[in-house]
PDB file of C-alpha atoms in Angstrom:
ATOM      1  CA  UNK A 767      76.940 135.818 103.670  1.00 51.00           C
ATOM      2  CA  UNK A 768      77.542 132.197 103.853  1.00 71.00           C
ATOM      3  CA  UNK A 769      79.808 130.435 106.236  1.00 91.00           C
ATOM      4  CA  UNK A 770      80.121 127.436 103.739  1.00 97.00           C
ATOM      5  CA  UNK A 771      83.333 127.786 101.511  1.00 97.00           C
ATOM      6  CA  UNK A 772      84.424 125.780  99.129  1.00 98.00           C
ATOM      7  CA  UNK A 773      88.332 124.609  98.490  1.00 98.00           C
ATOM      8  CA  UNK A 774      90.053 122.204  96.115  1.00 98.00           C
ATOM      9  CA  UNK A 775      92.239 118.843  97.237  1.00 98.00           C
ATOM     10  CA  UNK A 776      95.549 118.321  95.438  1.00 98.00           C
ATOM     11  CA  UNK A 777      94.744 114.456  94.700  1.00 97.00           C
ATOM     12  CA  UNK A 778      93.725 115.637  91.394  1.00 97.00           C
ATOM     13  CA  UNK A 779      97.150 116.458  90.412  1.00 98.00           C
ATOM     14  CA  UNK A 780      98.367 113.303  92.052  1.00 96.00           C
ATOM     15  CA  UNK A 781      96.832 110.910  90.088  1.00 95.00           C
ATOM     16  CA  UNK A 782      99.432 112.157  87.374  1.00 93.00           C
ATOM     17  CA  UNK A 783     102.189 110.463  89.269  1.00 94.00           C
ATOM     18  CA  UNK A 784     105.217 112.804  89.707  1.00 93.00           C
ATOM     19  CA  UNK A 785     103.892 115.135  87.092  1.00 95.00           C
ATOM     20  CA  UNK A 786     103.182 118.148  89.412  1.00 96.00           C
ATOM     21  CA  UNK A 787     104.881 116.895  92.844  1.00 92.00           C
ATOM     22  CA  UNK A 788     106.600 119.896  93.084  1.00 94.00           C
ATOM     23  CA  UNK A 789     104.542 122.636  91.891  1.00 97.00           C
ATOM     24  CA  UNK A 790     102.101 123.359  94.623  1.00 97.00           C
ATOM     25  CA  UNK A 791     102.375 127.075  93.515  1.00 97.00           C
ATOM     26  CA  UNK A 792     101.322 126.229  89.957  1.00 97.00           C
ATOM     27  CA  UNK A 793      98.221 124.025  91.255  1.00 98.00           C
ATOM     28  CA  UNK A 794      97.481 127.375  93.795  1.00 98.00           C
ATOM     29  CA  UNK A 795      97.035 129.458  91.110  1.00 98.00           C
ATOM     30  CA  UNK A 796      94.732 127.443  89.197  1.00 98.00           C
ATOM     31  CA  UNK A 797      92.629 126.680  92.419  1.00 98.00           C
ATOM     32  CA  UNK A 798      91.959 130.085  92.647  1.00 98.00           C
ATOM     33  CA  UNK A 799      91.122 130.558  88.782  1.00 98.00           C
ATOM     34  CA  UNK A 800      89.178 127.846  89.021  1.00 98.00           C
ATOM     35  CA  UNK A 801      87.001 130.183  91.809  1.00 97.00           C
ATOM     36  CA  UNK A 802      87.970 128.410  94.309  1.00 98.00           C
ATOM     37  CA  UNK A 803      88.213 129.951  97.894  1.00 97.00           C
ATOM     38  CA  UNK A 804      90.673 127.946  99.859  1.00 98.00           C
ATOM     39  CA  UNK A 805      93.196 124.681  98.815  1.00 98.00           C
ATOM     40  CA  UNK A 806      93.740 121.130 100.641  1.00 98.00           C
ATOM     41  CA  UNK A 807      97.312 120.083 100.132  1.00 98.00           C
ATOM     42  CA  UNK A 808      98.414 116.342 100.706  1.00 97.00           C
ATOM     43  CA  UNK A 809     102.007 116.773 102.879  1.00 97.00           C
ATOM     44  CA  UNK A 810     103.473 115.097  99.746  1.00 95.00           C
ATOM     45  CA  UNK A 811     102.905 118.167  97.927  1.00 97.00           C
ATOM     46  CA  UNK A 812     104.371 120.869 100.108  1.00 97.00           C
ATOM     47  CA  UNK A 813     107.993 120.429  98.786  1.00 95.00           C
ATOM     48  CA  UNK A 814     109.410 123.741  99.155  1.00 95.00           C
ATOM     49  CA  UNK A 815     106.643 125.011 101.329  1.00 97.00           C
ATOM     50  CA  UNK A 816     107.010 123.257 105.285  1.00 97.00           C
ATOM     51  CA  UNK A 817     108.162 126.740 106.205  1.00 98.00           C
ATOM     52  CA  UNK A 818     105.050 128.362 107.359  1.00 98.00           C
ATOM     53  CA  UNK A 819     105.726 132.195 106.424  1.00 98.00           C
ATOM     54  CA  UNK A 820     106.624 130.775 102.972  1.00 98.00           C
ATOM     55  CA  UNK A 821     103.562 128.786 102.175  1.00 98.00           C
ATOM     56  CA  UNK A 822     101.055 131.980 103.382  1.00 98.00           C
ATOM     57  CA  UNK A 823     103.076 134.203 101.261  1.00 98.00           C
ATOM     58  CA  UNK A 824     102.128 131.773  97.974  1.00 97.00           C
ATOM     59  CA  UNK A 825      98.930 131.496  99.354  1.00 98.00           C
ATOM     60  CA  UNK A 826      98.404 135.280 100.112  1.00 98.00           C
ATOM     61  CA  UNK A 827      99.697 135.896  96.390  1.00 97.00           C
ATOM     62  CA  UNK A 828      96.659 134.175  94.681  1.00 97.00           C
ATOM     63  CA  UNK A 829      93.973 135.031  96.812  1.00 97.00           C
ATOM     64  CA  UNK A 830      93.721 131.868  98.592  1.00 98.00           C
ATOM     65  CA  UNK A 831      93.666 130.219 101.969  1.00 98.00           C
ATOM     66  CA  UNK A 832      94.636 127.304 103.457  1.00 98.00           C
ATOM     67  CA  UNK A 833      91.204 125.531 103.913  1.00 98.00           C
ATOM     68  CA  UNK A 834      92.809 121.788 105.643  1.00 98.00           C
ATOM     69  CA  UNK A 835      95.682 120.117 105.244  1.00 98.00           C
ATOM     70  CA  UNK A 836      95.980 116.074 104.715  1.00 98.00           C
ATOM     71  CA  UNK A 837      98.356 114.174 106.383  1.00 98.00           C
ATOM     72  CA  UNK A 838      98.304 110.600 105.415  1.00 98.00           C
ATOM     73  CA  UNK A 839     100.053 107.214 107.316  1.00 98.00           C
ATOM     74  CA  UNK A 840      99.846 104.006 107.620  1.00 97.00           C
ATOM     75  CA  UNK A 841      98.628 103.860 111.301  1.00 98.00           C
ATOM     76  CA  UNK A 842      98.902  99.877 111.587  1.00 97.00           C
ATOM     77  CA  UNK A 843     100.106  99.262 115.316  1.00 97.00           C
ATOM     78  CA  UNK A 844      98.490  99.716 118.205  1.00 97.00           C
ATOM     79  CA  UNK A 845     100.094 103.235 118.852  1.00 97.00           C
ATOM     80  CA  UNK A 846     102.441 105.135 116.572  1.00 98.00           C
ATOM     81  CA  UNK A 847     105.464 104.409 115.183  1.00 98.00           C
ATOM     82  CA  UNK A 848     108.642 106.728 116.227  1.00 98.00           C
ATOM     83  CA  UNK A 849     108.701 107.905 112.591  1.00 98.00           C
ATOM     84  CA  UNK A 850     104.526 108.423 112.439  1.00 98.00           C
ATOM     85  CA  UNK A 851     105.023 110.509 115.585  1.00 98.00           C
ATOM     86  CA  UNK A 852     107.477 112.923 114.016  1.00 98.00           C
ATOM     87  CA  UNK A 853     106.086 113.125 110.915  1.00 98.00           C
ATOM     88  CA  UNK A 854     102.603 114.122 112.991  1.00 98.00           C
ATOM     89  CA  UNK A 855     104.076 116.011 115.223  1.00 98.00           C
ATOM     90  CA  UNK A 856     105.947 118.278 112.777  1.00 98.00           C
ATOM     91  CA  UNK A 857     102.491 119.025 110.773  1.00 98.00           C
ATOM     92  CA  UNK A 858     101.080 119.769 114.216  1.00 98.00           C
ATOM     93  CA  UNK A 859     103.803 122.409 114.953  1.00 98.00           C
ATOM     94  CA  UNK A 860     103.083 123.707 110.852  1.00 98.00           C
ATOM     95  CA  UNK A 861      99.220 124.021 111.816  1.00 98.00           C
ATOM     96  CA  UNK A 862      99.759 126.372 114.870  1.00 98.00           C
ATOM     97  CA  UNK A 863     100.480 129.201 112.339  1.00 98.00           C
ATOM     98  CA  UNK A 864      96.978 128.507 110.071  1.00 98.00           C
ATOM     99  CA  UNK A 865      94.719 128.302 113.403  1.00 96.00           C
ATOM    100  CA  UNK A 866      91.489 128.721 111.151  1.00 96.00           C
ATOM    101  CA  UNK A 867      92.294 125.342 109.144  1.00 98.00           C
ATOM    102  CA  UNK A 868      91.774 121.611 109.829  1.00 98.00           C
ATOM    103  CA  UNK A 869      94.647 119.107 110.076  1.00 98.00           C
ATOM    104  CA  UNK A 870      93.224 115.709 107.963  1.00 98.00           C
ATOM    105  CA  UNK A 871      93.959 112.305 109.120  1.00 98.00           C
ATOM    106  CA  UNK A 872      94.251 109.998 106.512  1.00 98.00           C
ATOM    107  CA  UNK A 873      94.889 106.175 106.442  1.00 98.00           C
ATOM    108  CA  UNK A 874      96.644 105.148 103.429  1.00 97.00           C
ATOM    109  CA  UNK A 875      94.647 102.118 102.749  1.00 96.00           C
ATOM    110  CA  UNK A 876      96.197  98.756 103.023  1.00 93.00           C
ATOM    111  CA  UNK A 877      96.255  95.537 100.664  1.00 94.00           C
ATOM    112  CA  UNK A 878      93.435  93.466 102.538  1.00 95.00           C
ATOM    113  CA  UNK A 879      91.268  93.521 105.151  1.00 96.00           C
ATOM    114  CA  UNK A 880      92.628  90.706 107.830  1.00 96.00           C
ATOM    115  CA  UNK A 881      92.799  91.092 111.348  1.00 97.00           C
ATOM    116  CA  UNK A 882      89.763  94.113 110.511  1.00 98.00           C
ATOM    117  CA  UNK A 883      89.099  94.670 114.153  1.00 98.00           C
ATOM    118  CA  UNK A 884      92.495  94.839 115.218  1.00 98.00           C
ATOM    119  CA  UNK A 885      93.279  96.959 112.769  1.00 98.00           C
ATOM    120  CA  UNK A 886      90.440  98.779 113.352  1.00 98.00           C
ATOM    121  CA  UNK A 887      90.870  99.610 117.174  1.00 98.00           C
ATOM    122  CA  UNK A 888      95.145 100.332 116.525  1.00 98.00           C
ATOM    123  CA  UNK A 889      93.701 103.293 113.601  1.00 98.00           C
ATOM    124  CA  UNK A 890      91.287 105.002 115.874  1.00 98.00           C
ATOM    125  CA  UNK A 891      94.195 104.761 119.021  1.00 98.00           C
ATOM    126  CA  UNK A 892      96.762 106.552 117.163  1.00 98.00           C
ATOM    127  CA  UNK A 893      94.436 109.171 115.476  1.00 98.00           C
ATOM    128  CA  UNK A 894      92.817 109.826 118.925  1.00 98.00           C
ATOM    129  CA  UNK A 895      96.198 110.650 120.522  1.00 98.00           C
ATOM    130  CA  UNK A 896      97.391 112.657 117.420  1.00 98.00           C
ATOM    131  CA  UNK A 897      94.475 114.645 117.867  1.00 98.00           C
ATOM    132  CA  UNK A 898      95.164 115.043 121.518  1.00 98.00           C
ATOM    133  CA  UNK A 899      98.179 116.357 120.636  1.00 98.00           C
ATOM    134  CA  UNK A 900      97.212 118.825 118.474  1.00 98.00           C
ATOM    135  CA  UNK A 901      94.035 120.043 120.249  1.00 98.00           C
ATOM    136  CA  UNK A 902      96.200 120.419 123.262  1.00 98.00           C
ATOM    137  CA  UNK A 903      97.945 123.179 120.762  1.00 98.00           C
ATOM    138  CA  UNK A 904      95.531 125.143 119.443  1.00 98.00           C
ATOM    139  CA  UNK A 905      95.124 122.836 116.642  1.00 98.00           C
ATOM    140  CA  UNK A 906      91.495 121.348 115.003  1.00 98.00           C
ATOM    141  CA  UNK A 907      91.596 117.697 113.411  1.00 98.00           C
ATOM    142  CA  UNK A 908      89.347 115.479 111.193  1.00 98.00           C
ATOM    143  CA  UNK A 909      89.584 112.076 110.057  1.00 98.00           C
ATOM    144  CA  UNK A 910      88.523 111.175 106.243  1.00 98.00           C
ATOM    145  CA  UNK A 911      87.818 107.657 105.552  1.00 97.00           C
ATOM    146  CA  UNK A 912      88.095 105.985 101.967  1.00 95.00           C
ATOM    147  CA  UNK A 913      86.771 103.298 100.102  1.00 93.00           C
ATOM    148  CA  UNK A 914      89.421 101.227  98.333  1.00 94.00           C
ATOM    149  CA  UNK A 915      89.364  97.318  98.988  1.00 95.00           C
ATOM    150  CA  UNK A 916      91.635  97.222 101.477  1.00 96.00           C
ATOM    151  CA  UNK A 917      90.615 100.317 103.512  1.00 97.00           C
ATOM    152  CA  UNK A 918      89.618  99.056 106.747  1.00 98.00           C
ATOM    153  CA  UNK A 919      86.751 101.428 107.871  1.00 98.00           C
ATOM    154  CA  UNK A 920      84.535 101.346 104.367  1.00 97.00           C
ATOM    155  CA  UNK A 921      81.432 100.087 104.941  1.00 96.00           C
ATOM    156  CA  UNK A 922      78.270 101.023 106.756  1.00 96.00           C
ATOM    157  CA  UNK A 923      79.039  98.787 109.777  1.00 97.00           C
ATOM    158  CA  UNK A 924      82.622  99.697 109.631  1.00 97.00           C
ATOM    159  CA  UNK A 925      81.837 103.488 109.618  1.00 97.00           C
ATOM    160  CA  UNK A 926      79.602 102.967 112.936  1.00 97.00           C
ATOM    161  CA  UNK A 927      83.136 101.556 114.406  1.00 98.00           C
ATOM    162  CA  UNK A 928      84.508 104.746 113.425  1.00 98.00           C
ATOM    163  CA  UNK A 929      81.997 107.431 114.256  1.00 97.00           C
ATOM    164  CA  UNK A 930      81.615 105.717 117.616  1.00 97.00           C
ATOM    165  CA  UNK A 931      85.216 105.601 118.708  1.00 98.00           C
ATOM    166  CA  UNK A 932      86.637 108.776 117.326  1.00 98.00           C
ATOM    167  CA  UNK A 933      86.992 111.265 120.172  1.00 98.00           C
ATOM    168  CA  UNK A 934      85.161 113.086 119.445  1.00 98.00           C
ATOM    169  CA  UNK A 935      86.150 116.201 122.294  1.00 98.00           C
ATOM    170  CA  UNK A 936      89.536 116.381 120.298  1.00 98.00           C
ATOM    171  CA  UNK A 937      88.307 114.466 116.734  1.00 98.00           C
ATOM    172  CA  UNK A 938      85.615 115.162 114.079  1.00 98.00           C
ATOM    173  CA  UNK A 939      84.776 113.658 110.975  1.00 98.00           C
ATOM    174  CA  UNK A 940      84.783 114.681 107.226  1.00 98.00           C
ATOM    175  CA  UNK A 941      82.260 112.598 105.074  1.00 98.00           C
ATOM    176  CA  UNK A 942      83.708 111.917 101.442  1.00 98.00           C
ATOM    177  CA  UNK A 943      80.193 111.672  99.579  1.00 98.00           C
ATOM    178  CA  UNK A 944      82.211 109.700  96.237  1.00 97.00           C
ATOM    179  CA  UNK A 945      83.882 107.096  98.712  1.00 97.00           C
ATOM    180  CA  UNK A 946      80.712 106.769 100.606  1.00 97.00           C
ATOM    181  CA  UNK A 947      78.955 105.651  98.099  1.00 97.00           C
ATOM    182  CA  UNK A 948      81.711 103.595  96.439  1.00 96.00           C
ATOM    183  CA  UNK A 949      81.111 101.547  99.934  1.00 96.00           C
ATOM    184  CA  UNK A 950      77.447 101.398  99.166  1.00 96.00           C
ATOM    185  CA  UNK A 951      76.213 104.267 101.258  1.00 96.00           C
ATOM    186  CA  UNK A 952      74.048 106.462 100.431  1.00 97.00           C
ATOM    187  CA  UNK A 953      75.797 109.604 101.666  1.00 97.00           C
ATOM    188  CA  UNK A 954      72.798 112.028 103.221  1.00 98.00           C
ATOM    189  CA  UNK A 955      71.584 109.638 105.906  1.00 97.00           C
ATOM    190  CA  UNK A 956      74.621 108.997 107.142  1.00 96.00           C
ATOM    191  CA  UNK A 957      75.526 112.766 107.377  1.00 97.00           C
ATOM    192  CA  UNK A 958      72.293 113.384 108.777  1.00 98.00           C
ATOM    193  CA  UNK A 959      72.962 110.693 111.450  1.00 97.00           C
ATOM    194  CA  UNK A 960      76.606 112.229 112.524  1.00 97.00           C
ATOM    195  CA  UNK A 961      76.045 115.307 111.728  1.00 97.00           C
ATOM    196  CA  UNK A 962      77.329 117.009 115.134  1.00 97.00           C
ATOM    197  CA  UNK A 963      81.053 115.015 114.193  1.00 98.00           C
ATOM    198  CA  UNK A 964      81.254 117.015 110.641  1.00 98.00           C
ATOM    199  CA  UNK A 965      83.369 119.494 110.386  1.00 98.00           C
ATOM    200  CA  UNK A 966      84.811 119.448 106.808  1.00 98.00           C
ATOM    201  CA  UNK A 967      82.927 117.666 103.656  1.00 98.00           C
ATOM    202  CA  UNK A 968      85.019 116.236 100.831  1.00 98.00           C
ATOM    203  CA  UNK A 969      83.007 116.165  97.158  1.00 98.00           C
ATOM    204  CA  UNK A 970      83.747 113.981  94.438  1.00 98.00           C
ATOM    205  CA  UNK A 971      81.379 112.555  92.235  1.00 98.00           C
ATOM    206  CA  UNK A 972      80.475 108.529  90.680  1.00 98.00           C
ATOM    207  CA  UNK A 973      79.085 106.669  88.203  1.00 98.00           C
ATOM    208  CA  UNK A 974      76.157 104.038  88.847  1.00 96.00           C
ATOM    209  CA  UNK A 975      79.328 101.546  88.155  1.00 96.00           C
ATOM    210  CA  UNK A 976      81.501 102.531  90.656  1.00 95.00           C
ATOM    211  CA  UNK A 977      83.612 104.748  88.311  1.00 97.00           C
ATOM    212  CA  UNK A 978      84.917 108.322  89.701  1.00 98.00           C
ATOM    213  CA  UNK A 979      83.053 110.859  87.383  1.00 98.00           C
ATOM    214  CA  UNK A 980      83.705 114.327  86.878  1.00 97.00           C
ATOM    215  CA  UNK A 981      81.498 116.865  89.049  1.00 97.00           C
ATOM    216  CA  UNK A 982      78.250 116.796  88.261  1.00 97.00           C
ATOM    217  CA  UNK A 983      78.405 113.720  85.786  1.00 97.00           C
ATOM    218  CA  UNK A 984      77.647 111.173  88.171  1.00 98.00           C
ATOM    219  CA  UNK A 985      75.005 110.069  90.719  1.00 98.00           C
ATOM    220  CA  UNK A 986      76.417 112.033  93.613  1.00 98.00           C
ATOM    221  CA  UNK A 987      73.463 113.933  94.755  1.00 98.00           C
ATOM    222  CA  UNK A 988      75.680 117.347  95.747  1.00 98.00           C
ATOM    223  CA  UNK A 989      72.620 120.165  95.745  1.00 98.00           C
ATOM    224  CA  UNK A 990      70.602 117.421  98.129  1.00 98.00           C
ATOM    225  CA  UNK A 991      73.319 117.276 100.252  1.00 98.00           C
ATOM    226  CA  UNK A 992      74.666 121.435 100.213  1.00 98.00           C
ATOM    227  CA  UNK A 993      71.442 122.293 100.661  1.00 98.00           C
ATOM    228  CA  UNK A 994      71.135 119.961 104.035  1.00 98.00           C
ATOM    229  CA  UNK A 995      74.657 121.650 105.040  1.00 98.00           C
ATOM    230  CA  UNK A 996      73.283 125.151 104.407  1.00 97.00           C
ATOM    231  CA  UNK A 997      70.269 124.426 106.495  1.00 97.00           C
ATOM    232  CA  UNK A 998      72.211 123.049 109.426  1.00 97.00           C
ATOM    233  CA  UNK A 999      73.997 125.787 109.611  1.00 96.00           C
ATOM    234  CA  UNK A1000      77.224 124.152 108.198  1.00 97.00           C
ATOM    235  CA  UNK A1001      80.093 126.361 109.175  1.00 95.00           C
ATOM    236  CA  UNK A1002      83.301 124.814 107.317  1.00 95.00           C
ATOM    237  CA  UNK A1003      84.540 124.064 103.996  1.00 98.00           C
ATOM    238  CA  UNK A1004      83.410 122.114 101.372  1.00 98.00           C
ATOM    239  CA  UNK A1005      86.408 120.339  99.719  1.00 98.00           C
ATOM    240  CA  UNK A1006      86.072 118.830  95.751  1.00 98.00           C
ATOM    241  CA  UNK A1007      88.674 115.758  95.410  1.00 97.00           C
ATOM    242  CA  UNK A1008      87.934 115.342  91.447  1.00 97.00           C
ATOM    243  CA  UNK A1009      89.294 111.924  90.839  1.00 97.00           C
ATOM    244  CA  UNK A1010      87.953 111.287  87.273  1.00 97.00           C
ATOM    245  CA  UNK A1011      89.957 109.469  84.736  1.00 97.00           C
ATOM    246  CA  UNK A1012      90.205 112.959  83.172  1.00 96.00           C
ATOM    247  CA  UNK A1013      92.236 114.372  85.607  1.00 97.00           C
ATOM    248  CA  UNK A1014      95.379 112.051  85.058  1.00 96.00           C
ATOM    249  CA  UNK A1015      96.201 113.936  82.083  1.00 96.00           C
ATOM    250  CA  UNK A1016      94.330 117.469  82.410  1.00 97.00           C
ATOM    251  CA  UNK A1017      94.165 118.556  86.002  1.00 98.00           C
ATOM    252  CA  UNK A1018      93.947 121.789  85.364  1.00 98.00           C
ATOM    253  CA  UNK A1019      91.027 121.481  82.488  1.00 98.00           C
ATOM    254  CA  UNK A1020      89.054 119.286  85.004  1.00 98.00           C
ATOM    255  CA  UNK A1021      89.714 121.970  87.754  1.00 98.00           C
ATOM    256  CA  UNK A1022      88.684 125.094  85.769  1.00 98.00           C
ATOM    257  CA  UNK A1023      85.524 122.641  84.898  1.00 98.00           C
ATOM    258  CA  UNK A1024      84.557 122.213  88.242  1.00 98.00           C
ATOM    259  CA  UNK A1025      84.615 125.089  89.209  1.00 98.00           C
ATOM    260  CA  UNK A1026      82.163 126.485  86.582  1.00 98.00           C
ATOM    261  CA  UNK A1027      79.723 123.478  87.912  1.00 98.00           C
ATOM    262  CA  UNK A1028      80.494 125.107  91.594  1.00 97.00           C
ATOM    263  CA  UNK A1029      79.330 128.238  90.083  1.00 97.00           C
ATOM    264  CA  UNK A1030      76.605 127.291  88.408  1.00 97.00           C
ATOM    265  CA  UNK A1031      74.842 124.874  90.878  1.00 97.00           C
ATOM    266  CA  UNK A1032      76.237 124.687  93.924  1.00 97.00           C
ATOM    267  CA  UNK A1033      77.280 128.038  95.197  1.00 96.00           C
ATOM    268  CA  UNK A1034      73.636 129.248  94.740  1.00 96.00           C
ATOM    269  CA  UNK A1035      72.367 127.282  97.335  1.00 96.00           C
ATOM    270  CA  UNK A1036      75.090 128.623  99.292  1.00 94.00           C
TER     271      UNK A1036
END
């Protein structure tokens, strides 16, 4: 049997605004009729669910486990705030009690790119200790990089920065193949190159004009890059982030659509 599973990311939802803020259940349930294995909830989502026992219990009900969770800050200074230490802190404490799933760093991106390296260095400080932290608690991390203009690790040279000062004792790293190439990457080699820092892979798929796509619409070469997983003995989760202009008024339809191209294509080379 595989060790490669394959879990959904709530972002789809988000990018209907409010719309489904407070029905992670509802999104659950169509994750795992969609044929999905495991979910990735943003924080903002779990409304009703920071009590542990309550979250496995929806979780347990539809057949589904927690695959990572994604915490996202703004990680700006050169260590953390009093209030980014909490917040981490308290999703470190929520982790202990899912030991098999990843904890997701995630900088919410800002509105430029000044002072890059400075910026640069204060981001990998503060998700270095975090992760110290939570290793030092039973608890795995991963940091997810992104592509919009004023994300400040983005391109090729910026991603060396990052993949060269993560800590990689307490720290790994989770390719996203859409925002990869959306920094003009192309995604393989540079999963090939850091391979031994990837422990979770996020999927979402582009057009040759920079526009998200649904799965399996775009240029995102997904069965190249499963296939290289399943031959490096990949042991982790797969997570589809479907951020097509689709899914800001059918989340569910695109969902239930990806999952048939999961089906179809991917999970046989699986």
């Amino acid at each position: 049997m595989s060790k490669i599973k394959i879990g959904c990311e709530t972002y789809t939802w988000a990018m209907s605004g409010e719309t489904y803020k407070n029905k992670l259940e509802h999104i659950i349930e169509v994750t795992s009729k969609a044929g999905f294995k495991g979910i990735e909830p943003d924080t903002g989502f779990m409304n009703g669910f920071t009590d542990p026992k309550v979250f496995k219990e929806a979780l347990d009900r539809n057949n589904i486990e927690l695959s990572v969770l994604c915490h996202v800050e703004d990680w700006r200074n050169p260590k953390e705030t009093d209030a980014e230490r909490k917040n981490a802190d308290q999703w470190i404490e929520f982790m202990k009690h899912f030991p098999e799933a990843i904890l997701l760093l995630v900088q919410m991106p800002g509105q430029d790119r000044e002072h890059l390296k400075e910026r640069q260095q204060n981001l990998l400080t503060c998700v270095n200790e975090i992760a110290t932290r939570a290793a030092g608690e039973g608890v795995v991390c991963s940091y997810h990089p992104n592509s919009p203009m004023g994300s400040i690790y983005r391109t090729e040279e910026d991603y060396k920065i990052l993949l060269n000062g993560l800590d990689s004792r307490v720290i790994k790293y989770t390719p996203d193949v859409g925002h990869m190439a959306k920094g003009g990457m192309d995604p393989l080699p540079i999963i090939k190159q850091y391979r031994e820092l990837v422990n979770c892979v996020h999927y979402k798929d582009m057009y040759d004009n920079g526009k998200w796509a649904a799965m399996g619409d775009g240029i995102i070469d997904f069965k190249g890059i499963t296939s290289y997983l399943k031959e490096t003995d990949f042991e982790g989760w797969i997570i589809v982030e479907d951020e097509c202009d689709a899914a800001i008024t059918d989340p569910d339809g695109i969902t239930m659509q990806d999952g048939v191209y999961i089906e179809e294509v991917l999970r046989p080379l699986i």
